PDB file of C-alpha atoms in Angstrom:
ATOM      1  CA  UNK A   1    -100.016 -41.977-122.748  1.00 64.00           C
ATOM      2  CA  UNK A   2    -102.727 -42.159-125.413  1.00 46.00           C
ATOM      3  CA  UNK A   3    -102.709 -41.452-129.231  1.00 43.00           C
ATOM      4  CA  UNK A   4    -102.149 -43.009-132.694  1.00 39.00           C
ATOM      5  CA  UNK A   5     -98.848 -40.971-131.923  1.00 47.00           C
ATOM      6  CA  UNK A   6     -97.588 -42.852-129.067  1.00 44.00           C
ATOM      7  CA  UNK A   7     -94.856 -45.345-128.898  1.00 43.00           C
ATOM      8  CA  UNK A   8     -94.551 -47.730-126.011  1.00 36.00           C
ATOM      9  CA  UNK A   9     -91.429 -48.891-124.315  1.00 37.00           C
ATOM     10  CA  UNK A  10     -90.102 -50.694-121.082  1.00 37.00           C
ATOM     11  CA  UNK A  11     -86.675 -49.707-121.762  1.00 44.00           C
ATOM     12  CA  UNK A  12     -84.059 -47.863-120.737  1.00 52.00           C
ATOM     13  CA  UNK A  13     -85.848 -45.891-117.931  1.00 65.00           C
ATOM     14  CA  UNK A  14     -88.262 -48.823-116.872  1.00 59.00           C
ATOM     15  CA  UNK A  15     -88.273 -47.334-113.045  1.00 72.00           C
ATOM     16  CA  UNK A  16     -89.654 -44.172-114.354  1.00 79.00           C
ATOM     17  CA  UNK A  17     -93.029 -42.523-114.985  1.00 92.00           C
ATOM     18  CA  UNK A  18     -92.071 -40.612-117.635  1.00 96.00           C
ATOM     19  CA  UNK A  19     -93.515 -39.594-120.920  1.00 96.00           C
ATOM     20  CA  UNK A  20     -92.050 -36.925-124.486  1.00 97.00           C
ATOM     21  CA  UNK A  21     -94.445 -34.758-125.633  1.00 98.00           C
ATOM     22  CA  UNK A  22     -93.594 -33.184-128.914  1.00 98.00           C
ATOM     23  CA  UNK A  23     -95.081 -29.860-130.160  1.00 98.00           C
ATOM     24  CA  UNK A  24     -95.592 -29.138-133.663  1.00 97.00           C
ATOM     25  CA  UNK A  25     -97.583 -27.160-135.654  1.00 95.00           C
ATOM     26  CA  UNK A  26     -97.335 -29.260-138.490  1.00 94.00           C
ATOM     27  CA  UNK A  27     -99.071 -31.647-140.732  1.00 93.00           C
ATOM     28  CA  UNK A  28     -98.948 -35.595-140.085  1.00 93.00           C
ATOM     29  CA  UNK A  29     -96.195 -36.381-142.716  1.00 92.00           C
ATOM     30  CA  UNK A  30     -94.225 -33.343-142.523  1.00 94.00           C
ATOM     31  CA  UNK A  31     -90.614 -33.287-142.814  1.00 92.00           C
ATOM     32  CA  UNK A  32     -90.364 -31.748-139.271  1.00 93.00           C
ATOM     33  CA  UNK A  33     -92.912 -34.498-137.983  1.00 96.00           C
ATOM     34  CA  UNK A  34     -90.544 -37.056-139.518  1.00 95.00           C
ATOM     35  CA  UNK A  35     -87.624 -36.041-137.928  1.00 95.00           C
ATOM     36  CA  UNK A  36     -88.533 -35.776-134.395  1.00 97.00           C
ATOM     37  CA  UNK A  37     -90.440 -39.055-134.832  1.00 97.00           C
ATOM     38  CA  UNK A  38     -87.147 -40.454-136.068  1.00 96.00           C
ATOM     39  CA  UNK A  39     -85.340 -38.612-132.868  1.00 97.00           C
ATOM     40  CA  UNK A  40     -87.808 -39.883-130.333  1.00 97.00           C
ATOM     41  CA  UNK A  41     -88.224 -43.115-131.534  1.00 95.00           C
ATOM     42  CA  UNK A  42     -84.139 -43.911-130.671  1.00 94.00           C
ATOM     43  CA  UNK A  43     -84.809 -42.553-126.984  1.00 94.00           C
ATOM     44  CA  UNK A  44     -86.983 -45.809-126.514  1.00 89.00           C
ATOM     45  CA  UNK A  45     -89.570 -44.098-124.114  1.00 93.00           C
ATOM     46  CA  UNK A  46     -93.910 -43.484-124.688  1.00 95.00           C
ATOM     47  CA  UNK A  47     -94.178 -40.062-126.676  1.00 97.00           C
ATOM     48  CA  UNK A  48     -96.631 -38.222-128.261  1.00 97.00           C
ATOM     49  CA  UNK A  49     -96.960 -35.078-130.603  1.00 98.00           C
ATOM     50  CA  UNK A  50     -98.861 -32.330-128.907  1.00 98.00           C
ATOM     51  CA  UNK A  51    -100.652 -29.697-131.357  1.00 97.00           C
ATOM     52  CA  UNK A  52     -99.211 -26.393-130.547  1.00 97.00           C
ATOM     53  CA  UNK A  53    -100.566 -23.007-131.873  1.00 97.00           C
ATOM     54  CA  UNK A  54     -99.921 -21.060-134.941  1.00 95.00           C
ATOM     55  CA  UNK A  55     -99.261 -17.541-134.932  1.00 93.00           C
ATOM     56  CA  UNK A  56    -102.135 -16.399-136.863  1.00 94.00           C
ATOM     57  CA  UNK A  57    -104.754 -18.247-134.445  1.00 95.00           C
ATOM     58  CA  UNK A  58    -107.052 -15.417-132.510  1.00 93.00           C
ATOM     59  CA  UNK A  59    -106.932 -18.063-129.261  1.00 91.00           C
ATOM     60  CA  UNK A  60    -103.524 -16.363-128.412  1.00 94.00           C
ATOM     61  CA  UNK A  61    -104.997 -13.349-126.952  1.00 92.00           C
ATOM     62  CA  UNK A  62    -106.363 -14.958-123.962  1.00 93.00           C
ATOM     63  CA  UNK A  63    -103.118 -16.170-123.515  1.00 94.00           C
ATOM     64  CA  UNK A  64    -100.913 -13.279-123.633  1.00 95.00           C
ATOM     65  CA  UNK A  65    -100.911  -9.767-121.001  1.00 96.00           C
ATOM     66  CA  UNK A  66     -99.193  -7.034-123.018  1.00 93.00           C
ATOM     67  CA  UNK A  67     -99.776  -4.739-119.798  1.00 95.00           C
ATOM     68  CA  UNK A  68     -97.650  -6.844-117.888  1.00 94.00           C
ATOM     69  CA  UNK A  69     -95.338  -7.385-121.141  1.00 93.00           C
ATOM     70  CA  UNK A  70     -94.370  -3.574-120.678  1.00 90.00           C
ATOM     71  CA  UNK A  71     -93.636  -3.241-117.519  1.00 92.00           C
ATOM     72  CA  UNK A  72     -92.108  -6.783-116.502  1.00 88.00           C
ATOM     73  CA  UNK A  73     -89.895  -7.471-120.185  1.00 89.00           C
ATOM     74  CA  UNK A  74     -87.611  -5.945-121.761  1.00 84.00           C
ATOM     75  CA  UNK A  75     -89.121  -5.753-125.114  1.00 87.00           C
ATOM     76  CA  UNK A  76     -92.417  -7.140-127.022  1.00 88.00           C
ATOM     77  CA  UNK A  77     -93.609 -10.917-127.197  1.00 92.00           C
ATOM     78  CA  UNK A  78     -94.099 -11.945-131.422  1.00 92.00           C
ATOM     79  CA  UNK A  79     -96.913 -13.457-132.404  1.00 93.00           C
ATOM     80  CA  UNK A  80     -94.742 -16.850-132.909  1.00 93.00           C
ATOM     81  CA  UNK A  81     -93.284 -16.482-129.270  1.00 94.00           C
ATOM     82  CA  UNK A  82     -96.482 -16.099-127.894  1.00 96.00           C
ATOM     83  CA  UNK A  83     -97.799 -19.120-130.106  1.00 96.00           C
ATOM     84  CA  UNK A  84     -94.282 -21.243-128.979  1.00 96.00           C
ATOM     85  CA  UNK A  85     -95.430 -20.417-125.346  1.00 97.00           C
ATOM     86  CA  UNK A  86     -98.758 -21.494-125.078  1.00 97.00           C
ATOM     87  CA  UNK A  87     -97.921 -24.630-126.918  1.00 98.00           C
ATOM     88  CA  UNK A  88     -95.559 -25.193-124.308  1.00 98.00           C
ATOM     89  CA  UNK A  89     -98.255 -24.566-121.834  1.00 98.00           C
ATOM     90  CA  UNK A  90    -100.566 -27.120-123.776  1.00 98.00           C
ATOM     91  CA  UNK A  91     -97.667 -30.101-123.182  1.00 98.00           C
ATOM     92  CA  UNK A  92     -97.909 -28.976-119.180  1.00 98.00           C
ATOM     93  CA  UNK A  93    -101.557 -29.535-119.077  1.00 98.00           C
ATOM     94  CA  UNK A  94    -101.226 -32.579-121.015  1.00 98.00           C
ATOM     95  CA  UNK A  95     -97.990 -34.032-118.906  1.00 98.00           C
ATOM     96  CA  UNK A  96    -100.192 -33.410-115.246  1.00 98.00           C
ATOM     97  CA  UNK A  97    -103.324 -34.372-116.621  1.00 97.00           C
ATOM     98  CA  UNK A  98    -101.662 -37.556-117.664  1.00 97.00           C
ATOM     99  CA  UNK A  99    -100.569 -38.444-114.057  1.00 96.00           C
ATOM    100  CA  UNK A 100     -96.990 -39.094-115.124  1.00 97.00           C
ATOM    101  CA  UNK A 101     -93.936 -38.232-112.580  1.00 97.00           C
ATOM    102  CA  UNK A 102     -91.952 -36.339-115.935  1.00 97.00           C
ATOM    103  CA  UNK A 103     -92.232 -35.182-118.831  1.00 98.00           C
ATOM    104  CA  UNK A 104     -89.455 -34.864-121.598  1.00 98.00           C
ATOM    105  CA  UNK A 105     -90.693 -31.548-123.933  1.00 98.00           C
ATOM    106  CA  UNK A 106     -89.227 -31.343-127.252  1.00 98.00           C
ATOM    107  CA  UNK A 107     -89.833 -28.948-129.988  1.00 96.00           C
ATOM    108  CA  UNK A 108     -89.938 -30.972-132.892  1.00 95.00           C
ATOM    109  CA  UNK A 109     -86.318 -29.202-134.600  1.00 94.00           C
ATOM    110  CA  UNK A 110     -84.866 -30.768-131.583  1.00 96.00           C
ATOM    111  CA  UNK A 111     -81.678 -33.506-132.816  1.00 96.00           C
ATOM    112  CA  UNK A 112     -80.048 -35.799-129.947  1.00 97.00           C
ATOM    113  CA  UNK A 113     -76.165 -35.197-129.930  1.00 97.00           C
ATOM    114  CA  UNK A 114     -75.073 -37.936-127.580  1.00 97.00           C
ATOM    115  CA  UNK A 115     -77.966 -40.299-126.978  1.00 96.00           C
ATOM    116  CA  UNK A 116     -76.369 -42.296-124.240  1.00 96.00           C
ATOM    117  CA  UNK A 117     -75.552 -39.217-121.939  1.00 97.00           C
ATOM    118  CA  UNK A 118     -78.924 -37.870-122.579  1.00 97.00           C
ATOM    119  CA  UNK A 119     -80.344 -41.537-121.290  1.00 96.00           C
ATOM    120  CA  UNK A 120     -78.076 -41.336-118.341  1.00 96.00           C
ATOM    121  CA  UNK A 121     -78.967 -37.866-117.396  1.00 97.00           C
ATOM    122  CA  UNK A 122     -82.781 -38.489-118.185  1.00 97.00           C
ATOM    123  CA  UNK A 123     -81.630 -41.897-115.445  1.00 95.00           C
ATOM    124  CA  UNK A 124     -79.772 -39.927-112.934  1.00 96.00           C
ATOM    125  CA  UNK A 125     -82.456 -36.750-112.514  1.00 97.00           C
ATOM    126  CA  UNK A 126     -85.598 -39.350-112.112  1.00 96.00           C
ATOM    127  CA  UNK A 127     -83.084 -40.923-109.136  1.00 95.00           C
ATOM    128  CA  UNK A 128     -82.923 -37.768-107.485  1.00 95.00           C
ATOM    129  CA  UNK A 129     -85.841 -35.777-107.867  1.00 95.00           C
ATOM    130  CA  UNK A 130     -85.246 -34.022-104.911  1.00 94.00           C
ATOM    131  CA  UNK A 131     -82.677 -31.985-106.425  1.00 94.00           C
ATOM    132  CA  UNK A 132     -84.161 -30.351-109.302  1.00 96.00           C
ATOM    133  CA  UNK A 133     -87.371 -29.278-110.481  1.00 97.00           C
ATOM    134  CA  UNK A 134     -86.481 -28.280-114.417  1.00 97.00           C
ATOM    135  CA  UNK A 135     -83.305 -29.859-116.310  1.00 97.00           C
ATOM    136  CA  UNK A 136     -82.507 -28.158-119.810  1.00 97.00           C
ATOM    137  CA  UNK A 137     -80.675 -30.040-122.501  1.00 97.00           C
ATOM    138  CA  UNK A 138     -79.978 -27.215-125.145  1.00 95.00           C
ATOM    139  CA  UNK A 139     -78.526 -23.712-124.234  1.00 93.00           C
ATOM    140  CA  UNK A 140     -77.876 -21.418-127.153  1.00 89.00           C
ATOM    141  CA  UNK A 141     -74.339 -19.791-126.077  1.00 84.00           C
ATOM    142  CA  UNK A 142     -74.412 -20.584-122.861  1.00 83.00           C
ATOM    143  CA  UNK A 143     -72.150 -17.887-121.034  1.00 80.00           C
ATOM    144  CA  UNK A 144     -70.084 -18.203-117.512  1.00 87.00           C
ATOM    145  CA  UNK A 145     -70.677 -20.951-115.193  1.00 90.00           C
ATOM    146  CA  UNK A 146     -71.894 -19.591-111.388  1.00 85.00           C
ATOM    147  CA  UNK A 147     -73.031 -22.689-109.674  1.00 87.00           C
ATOM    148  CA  UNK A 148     -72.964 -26.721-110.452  1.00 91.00           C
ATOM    149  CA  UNK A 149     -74.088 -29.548-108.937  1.00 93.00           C
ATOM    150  CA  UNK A 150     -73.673 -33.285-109.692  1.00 95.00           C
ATOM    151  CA  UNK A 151     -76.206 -35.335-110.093  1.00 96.00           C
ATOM    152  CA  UNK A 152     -75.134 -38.912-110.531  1.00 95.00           C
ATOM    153  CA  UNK A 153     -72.747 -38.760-113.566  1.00 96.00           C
ATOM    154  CA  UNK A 154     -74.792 -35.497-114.941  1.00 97.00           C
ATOM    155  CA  UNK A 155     -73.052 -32.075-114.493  1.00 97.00           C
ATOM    156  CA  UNK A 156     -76.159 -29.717-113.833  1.00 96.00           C
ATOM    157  CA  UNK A 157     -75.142 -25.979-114.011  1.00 94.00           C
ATOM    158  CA  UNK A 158     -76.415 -22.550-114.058  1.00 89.00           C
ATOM    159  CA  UNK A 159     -74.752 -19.525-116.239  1.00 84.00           C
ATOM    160  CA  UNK A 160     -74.492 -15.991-114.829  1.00 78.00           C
ATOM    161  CA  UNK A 161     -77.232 -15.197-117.689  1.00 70.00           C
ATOM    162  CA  UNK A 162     -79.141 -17.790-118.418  1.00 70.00           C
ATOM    163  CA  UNK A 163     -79.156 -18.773-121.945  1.00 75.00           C
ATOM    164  CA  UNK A 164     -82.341 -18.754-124.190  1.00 81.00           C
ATOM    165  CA  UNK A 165     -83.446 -22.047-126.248  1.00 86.00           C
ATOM    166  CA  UNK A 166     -86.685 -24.821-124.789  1.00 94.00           C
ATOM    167  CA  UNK A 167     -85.822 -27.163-127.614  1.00 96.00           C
ATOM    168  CA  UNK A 168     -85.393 -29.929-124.975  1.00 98.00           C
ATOM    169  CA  UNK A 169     -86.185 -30.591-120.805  1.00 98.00           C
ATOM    170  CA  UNK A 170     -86.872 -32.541-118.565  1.00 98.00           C
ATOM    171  CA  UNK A 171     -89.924 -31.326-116.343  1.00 98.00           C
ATOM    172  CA  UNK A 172     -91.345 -32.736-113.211  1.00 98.00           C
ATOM    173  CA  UNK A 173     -94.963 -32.321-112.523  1.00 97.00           C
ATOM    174  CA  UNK A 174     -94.819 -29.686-109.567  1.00 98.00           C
ATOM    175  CA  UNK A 175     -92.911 -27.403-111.249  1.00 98.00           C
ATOM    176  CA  UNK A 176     -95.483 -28.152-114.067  1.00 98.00           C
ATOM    177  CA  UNK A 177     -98.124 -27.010-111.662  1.00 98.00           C
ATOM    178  CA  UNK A 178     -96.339 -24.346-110.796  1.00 98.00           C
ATOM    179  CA  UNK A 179     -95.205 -22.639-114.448  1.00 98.00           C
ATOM    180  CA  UNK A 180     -99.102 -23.107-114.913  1.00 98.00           C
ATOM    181  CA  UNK A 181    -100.332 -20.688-112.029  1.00 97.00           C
ATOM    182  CA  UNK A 182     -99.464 -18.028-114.053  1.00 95.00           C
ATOM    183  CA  UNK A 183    -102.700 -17.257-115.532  1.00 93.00           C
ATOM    184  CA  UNK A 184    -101.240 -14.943-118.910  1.00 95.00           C
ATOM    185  CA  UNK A 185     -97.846 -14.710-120.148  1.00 96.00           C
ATOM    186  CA  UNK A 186     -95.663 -11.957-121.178  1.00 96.00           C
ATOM    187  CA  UNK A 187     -92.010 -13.378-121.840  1.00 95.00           C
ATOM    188  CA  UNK A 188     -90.729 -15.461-124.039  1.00 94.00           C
ATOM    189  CA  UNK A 189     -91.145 -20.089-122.865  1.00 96.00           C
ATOM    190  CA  UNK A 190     -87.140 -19.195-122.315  1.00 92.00           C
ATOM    191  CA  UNK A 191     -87.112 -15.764-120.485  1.00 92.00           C
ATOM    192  CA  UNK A 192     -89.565 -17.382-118.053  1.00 94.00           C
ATOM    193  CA  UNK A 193     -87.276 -20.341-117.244  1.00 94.00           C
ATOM    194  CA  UNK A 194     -84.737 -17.879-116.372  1.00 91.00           C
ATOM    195  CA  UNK A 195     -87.037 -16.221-113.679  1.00 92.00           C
ATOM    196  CA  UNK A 196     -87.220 -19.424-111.809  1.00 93.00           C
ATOM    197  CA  UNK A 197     -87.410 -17.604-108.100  1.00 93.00           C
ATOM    198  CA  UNK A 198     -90.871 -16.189-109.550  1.00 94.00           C
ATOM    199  CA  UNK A 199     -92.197 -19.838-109.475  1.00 96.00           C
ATOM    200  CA  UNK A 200     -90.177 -20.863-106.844  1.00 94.00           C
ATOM    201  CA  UNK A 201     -88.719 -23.814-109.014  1.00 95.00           C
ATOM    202  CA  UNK A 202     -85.074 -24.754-109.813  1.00 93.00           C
ATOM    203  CA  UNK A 203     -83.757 -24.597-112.614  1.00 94.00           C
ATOM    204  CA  UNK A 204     -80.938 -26.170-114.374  1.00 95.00           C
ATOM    205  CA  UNK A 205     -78.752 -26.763-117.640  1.00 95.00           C
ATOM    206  CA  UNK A 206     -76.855 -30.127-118.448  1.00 96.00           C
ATOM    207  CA  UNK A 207     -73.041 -29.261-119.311  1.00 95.00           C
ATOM    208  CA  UNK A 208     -72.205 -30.372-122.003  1.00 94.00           C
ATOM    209  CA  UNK A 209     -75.356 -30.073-124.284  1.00 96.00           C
ATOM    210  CA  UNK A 210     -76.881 -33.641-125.148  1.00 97.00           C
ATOM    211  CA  UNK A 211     -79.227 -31.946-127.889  1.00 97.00           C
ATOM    212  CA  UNK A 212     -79.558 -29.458-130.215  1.00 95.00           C
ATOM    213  CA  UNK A 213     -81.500 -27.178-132.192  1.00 93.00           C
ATOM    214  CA  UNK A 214     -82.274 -28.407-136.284  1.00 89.00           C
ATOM    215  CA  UNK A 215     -84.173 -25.897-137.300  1.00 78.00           C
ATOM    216  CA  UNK A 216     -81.457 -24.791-140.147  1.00 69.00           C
ATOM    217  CA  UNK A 217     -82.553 -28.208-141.956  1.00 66.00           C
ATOM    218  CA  UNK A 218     -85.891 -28.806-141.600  1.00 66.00           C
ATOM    219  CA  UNK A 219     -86.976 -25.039-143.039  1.00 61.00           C
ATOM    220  CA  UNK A 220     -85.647 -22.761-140.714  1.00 58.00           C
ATOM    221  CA  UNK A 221     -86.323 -21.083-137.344  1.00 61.00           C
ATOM    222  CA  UNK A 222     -90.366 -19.927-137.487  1.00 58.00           C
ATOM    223  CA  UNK A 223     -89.298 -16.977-134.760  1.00 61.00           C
ATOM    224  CA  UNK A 224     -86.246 -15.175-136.415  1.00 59.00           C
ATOM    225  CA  UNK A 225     -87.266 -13.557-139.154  1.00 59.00           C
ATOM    226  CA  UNK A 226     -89.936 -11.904-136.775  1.00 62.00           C
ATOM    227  CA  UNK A 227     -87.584 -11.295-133.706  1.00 55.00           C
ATOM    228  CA  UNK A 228     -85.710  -9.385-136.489  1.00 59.00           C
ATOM    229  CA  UNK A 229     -88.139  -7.339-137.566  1.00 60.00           C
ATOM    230  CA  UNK A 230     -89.241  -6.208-133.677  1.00 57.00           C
ATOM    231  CA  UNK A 231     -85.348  -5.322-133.121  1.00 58.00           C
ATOM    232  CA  UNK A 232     -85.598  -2.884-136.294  1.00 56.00           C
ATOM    233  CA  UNK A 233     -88.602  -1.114-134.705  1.00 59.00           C
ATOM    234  CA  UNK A 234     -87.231  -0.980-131.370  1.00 63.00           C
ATOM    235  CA  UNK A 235     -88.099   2.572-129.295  1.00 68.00           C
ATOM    236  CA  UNK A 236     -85.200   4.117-127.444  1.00 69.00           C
ATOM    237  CA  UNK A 237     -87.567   4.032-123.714  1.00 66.00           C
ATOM    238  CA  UNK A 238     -88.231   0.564-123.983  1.00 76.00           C
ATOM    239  CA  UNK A 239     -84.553  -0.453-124.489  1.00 78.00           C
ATOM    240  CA  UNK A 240     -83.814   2.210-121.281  1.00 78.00           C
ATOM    241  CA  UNK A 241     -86.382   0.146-119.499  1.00 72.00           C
ATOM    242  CA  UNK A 242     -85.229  -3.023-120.889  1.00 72.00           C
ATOM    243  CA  UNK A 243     -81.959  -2.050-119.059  1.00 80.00           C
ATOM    244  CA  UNK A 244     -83.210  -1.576-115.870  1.00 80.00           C
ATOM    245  CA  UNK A 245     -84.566  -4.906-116.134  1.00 75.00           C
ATOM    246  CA  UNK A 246     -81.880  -6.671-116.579  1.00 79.00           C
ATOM    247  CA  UNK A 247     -80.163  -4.787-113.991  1.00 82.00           C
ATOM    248  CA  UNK A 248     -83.011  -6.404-111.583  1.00 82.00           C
ATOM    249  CA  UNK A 249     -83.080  -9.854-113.202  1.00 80.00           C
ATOM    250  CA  UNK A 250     -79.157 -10.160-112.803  1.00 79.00           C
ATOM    251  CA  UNK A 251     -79.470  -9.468-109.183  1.00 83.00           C
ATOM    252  CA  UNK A 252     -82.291 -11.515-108.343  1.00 81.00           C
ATOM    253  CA  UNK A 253     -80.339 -14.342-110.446  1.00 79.00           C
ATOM    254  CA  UNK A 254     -76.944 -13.862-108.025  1.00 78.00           C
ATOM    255  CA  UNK A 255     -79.190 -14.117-105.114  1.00 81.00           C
ATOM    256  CA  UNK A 256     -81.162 -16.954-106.370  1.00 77.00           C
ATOM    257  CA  UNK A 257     -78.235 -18.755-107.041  1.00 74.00           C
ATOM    258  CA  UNK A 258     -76.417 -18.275-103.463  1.00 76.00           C
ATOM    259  CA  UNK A 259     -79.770 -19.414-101.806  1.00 73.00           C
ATOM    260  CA  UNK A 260     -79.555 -22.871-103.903  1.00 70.00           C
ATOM    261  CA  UNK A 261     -76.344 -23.340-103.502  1.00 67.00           C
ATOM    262  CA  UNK A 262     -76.787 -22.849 -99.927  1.00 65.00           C
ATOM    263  CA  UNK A 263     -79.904 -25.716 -99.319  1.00 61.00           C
ATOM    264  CA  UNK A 264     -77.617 -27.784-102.096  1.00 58.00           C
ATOM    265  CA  UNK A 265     -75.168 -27.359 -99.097  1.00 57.00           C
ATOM    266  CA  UNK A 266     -77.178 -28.416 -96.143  1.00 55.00           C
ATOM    267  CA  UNK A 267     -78.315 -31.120 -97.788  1.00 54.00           C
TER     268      UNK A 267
END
């Protein structure tokens, strides 16, 4: 990795290519900047900060299908989802272009909880590749518990709705490749995770969370105060639609989940 941003390491994942990439939108100096440097830093592996998008920036249209919005989501993208998103997407092209094996994508409001499970986990999933393609940290509320598997000492699981909140994962370059065949978007960075058949990728959640979300100290979540305003103006169809939706995502998620558990089986 490259940058006046980067810190070098050769400890405690020596045996892995493996890189954090940090997206911000703010200034060098910034209290959020400062904070995730301070985070990272601890985790002793090569990071960088990766420039994400602001809201207001007229780039975001090429990113974003609102055709496909309405009739694959349940509800409209905000501006700061959309800008979230395609910084996300940045970090991918960023993590394969830099021929590293993973990357670890943080959102700089991210705080470790338990740095020496996160370490281990980070340790156990670069072991066994084979049995993951996307590892999540952070779940906000994470609900029931339909299929586990153990990697090592890590407890990877999947919830019966998969909870929102990209804070922190662990990505391997594939499934990289793969998030970034989709040309436009039109969920949310966490919606999409939780479609993981359409990508043919698998993903899942460390139990319990190792990290967290910070946003309540450093300023506040950018995306609330918008997401708030879009459930105000909601339009009866859309939340009929919306329904059906999830009707079809919660089957498709049962069936996903047998079919892993199955090849987890075989294995």
């Amino acid at each position: 990795m490259t940058g006046s941003s980067q810190k070098a390491s050769d400890a405690p994942l020596a045996g892995a290519r493996i890189g954090a990439f940090i997206l911000t939108v703010d200034e060098e100096g910034s209290a959020r900047r400062r904070h995730a440097e301070t985070e990272v830093t601890a985790l002793s592996v090569p990071w960088r900060f990766i420039e994400g998008y602001r809201k207001t920036d007229p780039a975001l249209d090429k990113h974003y299908s609102s055709l496909m919005n309405v009739l694959l989501h349940k509800r409209s993208l905000t501006p700061g989802e959309i800008a979230v998103y395609a910084g996300h997407r940045r970090i991918w092209r960023a993590f394969v272009e830099s021929g590293l094996d993973y990357a670890l994508v943080l959102e700089d409001d991210f705080r470790v909880l338990d740095r020496a499970r996160l370490l281990a986990s980070m340790r156990d999933l670069t072991a066994r590749p084979d049995d993951w393609d996307v590892v999540k940290f952070f779940d906000y509320r994470p609900k029931t518990v339909v299929a586990s598997l153990q990697i090592g000492a890590t407890t990877a699981v999947a919830h019966k709705y998969p909870a929102s909140g990209a804070v922190a994962y662990l990505i391997g370059a594939q499934a990289a490749r793969a998030l970034l065949a989709r040309r436009r978007i039109f969920r949310a960075i966490d919606e999409d995770l939780s479609h993981p058949w359409e990508f043919s990728i698998r993903v899942w959640s460390t139990e319990p969370n190792t990290v967290e979300e910070a946003s309540q100290n450093l300023g506040g979540s950018i995306l609330e105060q918008d997401r708030e305003r879009l459930r105000k103006n909601r339009r009866m169809l859309r939340s009929l639609w919306g329904n059906v939706l999830q009707g079809v995502k919660l089957a498709r998620s049962l069936l996903y989940r047998r079919k892993l558990t199955a090849r987890r089986d075989r294995s």
